[in-house]
Amino acid sequence: MAVIEVVLGDITKERVDAIVTAANESLLGGGGVDGAIHRAAGPRLADAGSAIAPCDPGDAKATPAFDLAAVTFVIHTVGPVWDGGAYGEADLLASCYCRCLEVADSLDVRSIAFPAIATGLYGYPVGPAARIARTTLAATPTKVDLIRLVAFDEETYDALSGRARR
Ligand code: APR
């Protein structure tokens, strides 16, 4: 059973076997955390992404991490675009976390860092998204020993930690 930690910071600074990026279907890179990871990994990441694209919402695919020297793999997952919650967004978001762990297991990854998938540009409300992240990761069998949830701001940190905010 994996240990799940919540930290505040920049995911590109993590020293883990794999980091997850909140990508779009093209896997060519974008803004937000995806942009930060592509900048840190260098242009070969987009080349490798385009070679295995597209990636459907809820799915995940891996590439090397290239210039991210402290990381071996980047796992690209595509979250749901929030459209009010009645269009399968929760199932797709849970599938992202689940598929990332399946891909990680297939690569013998022992430590992995996740951003708060879909809570930025894709607009998924942070509280519900954080609950899905925690419950899905805790319920999914995996060989991974350490799961680090990396929040980029205090609100996301509190939500991922399970703390209520006023
Ligand atoms: N480290 C950790 N988390 C980060 C970082 C970073 N360096 N930069 C941004 N984040 C956080 C955001 O604050 C947010 O909490 O990642 C979370 C997800 O936000 P987005 O990156 O906007 O991802 P998402 O909502 O899934 O939207 C995906 O954005 O950039 C595009 O290509 C991407 O089209 C796709 C879409």
Short mmCIF file of C-alpha atoms and ligand atoms in Angstrom, two decimals:
data_model
loop_
_atom_site.label_atom_id
_atom_site.label_comp_id
_atom_site.label_asym_id
_atom_site.label_seq_id
_atom_site.Cartn_x
_atom_site.Cartn_y
_atom_site.Cartn_z
CA MET A 1 0.00 0.00 0.00
CA ALA A 2 1.42 3.37 -1.04
CA VAL A 3 2.12 6.23 1.32
CA ILE A 4 0.30 9.36 0.12
CA GLU A 5 1.93 12.73 0.91
CA VAL A 6 0.69 16.23 0.15
CA VAL A 7 3.27 18.96 -0.53
CA LEU A 8 3.18 22.58 -1.67
CA GLY A 9 5.48 23.44 -4.56
CA ASP A 10 6.55 23.10 -8.15
CA ILE A 11 6.23 19.55 -9.49
CA THR A 12 9.22 20.03 -11.82
CA LYS A 13 11.44 20.14 -8.71
CA GLU A 14 10.32 16.70 -7.49
CA ARG A 15 12.84 13.85 -7.30
CA VAL A 16 10.68 10.82 -8.05
CA ASP A 17 10.61 8.02 -10.62
CA ALA A 18 7.68 9.60 -12.48
CA ILE A 19 5.82 12.88 -12.58
CA VAL A 20 2.32 13.24 -14.00
CA THR A 21 1.41 16.07 -16.32
CA ALA A 22 -2.12 17.40 -16.85
CA ALA A 23 -1.96 17.34 -20.62
CA ASN A 24 -4.30 17.81 -23.53
CA GLU A 25 -5.05 15.12 -26.11
CA SER A 26 -2.25 16.22 -28.46
CA LEU A 27 0.49 15.60 -25.84
CA LEU A 28 2.36 18.48 -27.48
CA GLY A 29 2.44 20.64 -24.36
CA GLY A 30 0.28 23.53 -23.21
CA GLY A 31 0.13 26.02 -20.36
CA GLY A 32 -0.13 25.43 -16.61
CA VAL A 33 1.69 22.45 -15.20
CA ASP A 34 2.03 20.92 -18.66
CA GLY A 35 3.88 24.00 -19.89
CA ALA A 36 6.19 23.95 -16.87
CA ILE A 37 6.99 20.26 -17.36
CA HIS A 38 7.60 20.67 -21.10
CA ARG A 39 9.93 23.61 -20.45
CA ALA A 40 11.88 21.62 -17.86
CA ALA A 41 12.02 18.41 -19.91
CA GLY A 42 13.01 20.13 -23.14
CA PRO A 43 11.70 19.87 -26.71
CA ARG A 44 12.17 16.11 -26.97
CA LEU A 45 9.14 15.72 -24.66
CA ALA A 46 6.78 17.15 -27.28
CA ASP A 47 8.36 14.97 -29.96
CA ALA A 48 7.86 11.86 -27.82
CA GLY A 49 4.33 12.95 -26.90
CA SER A 50 3.27 13.51 -30.48
CA ALA A 51 4.58 10.06 -31.40
CA ILE A 52 2.13 8.39 -28.98
CA ALA A 53 -0.76 10.88 -29.26
CA PRO A 54 -3.67 11.21 -29.05
CA CYS A 55 -4.45 10.47 -25.43
CA ASP A 56 -8.16 10.30 -24.61
CA PRO A 57 -9.62 12.04 -21.55
CA GLY A 58 -9.30 9.65 -18.60
CA ASP A 59 -6.36 7.79 -20.17
CA ALA A 60 -2.59 8.06 -19.50
CA LYS A 61 0.56 7.44 -21.55
CA ALA A 62 4.25 7.57 -20.60
CA THR A 63 7.37 9.04 -22.18
CA PRO A 64 10.92 9.50 -20.92
CA ALA A 65 11.51 12.65 -18.84
CA PHE A 66 14.47 13.81 -20.98
CA ASP A 67 16.11 16.92 -19.42
CA LEU A 68 14.32 16.44 -16.07
CA ALA A 69 17.37 14.72 -14.62
CA ALA A 70 15.82 13.72 -11.28
CA VAL A 71 12.88 11.96 -12.95
CA THR A 72 12.75 8.91 -15.24
CA PHE A 73 9.27 9.14 -16.77
CA VAL A 74 6.61 11.72 -17.51
CA ILE A 75 3.13 10.22 -17.43
CA HIS A 76 0.74 12.30 -19.52
CA THR A 77 -2.91 12.19 -18.55
CA VAL A 78 -5.85 14.16 -19.92
CA GLY A 79 -8.43 15.34 -17.42
CA PRO A 80 -12.05 16.21 -18.10
CA VAL A 81 -13.07 19.74 -19.03
CA TRP A 82 -15.51 20.76 -16.26
CA ASP A 83 -18.98 21.34 -17.67
CA GLY A 84 -21.10 21.44 -14.51
CA GLY A 85 -20.52 17.89 -13.31
CA ALA A 86 -23.28 15.99 -15.12
CA TYR A 87 -21.17 14.86 -18.07
CA GLY A 88 -19.10 12.11 -16.52
CA GLU A 89 -16.40 14.45 -15.27
CA ALA A 90 -15.96 12.62 -11.94
CA ASP A 91 -15.52 9.21 -13.56
CA LEU A 92 -13.04 10.61 -16.07
CA LEU A 93 -11.03 12.30 -13.33
CA ALA A 94 -10.94 9.11 -11.24
CA SER A 95 -9.85 7.23 -14.36
CA CYS A 96 -6.91 9.62 -14.81
CA TYR A 97 -5.51 8.75 -11.37
CA CYS A 98 -6.21 5.05 -11.81
CA ARG A 99 -4.65 4.83 -15.29
CA CYS A 100 -1.57 6.76 -14.15
CA LEU A 101 -0.97 4.15 -11.45
CA GLU A 102 -1.49 1.32 -13.96
CA VAL A 103 1.03 2.90 -16.34
CA ALA A 104 3.42 3.48 -13.41
CA ASP A 105 3.14 -0.18 -12.40
CA SER A 106 3.88 -1.29 -15.96
CA LEU A 107 7.15 0.71 -15.77
CA ASP A 108 8.11 -0.48 -12.25
CA VAL A 109 7.79 3.05 -10.92
CA ARG A 110 8.09 3.19 -7.11
CA SER A 111 7.55 6.92 -6.53
CA ILE A 112 5.25 9.27 -8.40
CA ALA A 113 4.14 12.90 -8.12
CA PHE A 114 0.75 14.17 -9.28
CA PRO A 115 -0.50 17.71 -9.85
CA ALA A 116 -4.17 18.53 -9.14
CA ILE A 117 -5.37 17.27 -12.53
CA ALA A 118 -8.08 19.33 -14.29
CA THR A 119 -8.33 22.01 -11.57
CA GLY A 120 -6.64 24.78 -13.59
CA LEU A 121 -7.54 25.58 -17.18
CA TYR A 122 -10.03 22.70 -17.30
CA GLY A 123 -12.00 24.27 -14.44
CA TYR A 124 -12.76 21.30 -12.17
CA PRO A 125 -13.64 22.64 -8.67
CA VAL A 126 -10.71 22.04 -6.36
CA GLY A 127 -12.57 20.51 -3.38
CA PRO A 128 -14.37 17.76 -5.30
CA ALA A 129 -11.31 17.13 -7.47
CA ALA A 130 -9.12 16.69 -4.39
CA ARG A 131 -11.56 14.21 -2.85
CA ILE A 132 -11.52 12.15 -6.05
CA ALA A 133 -7.72 12.24 -6.12
CA ARG A 134 -7.38 11.02 -2.53
CA THR A 135 -10.11 8.36 -2.63
CA THR A 136 -9.08 6.96 -6.01
CA LEU A 137 -5.39 6.77 -5.14
CA ALA A 138 -6.12 5.16 -1.78
CA ALA A 139 -8.42 2.56 -3.36
CA THR A 140 -6.30 1.57 -6.37
CA PRO A 141 -3.98 -1.41 -5.85
CA THR A 142 -0.43 -0.54 -6.95
CA LYS A 143 3.23 -1.49 -6.56
CA VAL A 144 4.09 2.22 -6.12
CA ASP A 145 5.44 2.93 -2.62
CA LEU A 146 5.20 6.72 -2.54
CA ILE A 147 2.54 8.98 -4.06
CA ARG A 148 3.15 12.70 -3.68
CA LEU A 149 0.30 15.11 -4.38
CA VAL A 150 1.87 18.43 -5.35
CA ALA A 151 -0.26 21.52 -4.80
CA PHE A 152 0.79 24.75 -6.47
CA ASP A 153 -1.26 27.02 -4.16
CA GLU A 154 -2.56 27.02 -0.58
CA GLU A 155 -6.19 26.35 -1.49
CA THR A 156 -5.23 23.21 -3.41
CA TYR A 157 -2.88 22.17 -0.60
CA ASP A 158 -5.69 22.45 1.96
CA ALA A 159 -8.12 20.56 -0.28
CA LEU A 160 -5.66 17.75 -0.99
CA SER A 161 -4.85 17.56 2.73
CA GLY A 162 -8.55 17.13 3.50
CA ARG A 163 -8.75 20.40 5.44
CA ALA A 164 -11.92 22.44 5.27
CA ARG A 165 -11.61 26.07 4.26
CA ARG A 166 -13.90 28.85 5.26
N1 APR B 1 3.67 22.37 -10.28
C1 APR B 1 2.55 21.83 -9.71
N2 APR B 1 1.31 22.22 -10.05
C2 APR B 1 1.18 23.20 -10.99
C3 APR B 1 2.29 23.79 -11.63
C4 APR B 1 3.59 23.34 -11.24
N3 APR B 1 4.70 23.83 -11.78
N4 APR B 1 1.82 24.71 -12.51
C5 APR B 1 0.48 24.72 -12.42
N5 APR B 1 0.10 23.80 -11.49
C6 APR B 1 -1.26 23.45 -11.03
C7 APR B 1 -2.37 24.44 -11.25
O1 APR B 1 -2.29 25.50 -10.28
C8 APR B 1 -3.59 23.56 -11.01
O2 APR B 1 -3.82 23.38 -9.62
O3 APR B 1 -1.71 22.30 -11.74
C9 APR B 1 -3.13 22.21 -11.59
C10 APR B 1 -3.75 21.84 -12.93
O4 APR B 1 -3.87 23.01 -13.74
P1 APR B 1 -3.55 23.04 -15.31
O5 APR B 1 -2.10 22.92 -15.54
O6 APR B 1 -4.25 24.21 -15.91
O7 APR B 1 -4.20 21.64 -15.87
P2 APR B 1 -5.72 21.28 -16.28
O8 APR B 1 -6.73 22.04 -15.52
O9 APR B 1 -5.78 19.78 -16.26
O10 APR B 1 -5.82 21.78 -17.78
C11 APR B 1 -5.15 21.05 -18.79
O11 APR B 1 -4.09 22.99 -19.67
O12 APR B 1 -1.97 23.58 -20.17
C12 APR B 1 -3.03 22.96 -20.63
O13 APR B 1 -2.08 21.29 -22.08
C13 APR B 1 -2.88 21.51 -20.95
O14 APR B 1 -4.75 21.84 -22.34
C14 APR B 1 -4.31 21.23 -21.14
C15 APR B 1 -4.98 21.94 -19.98
#
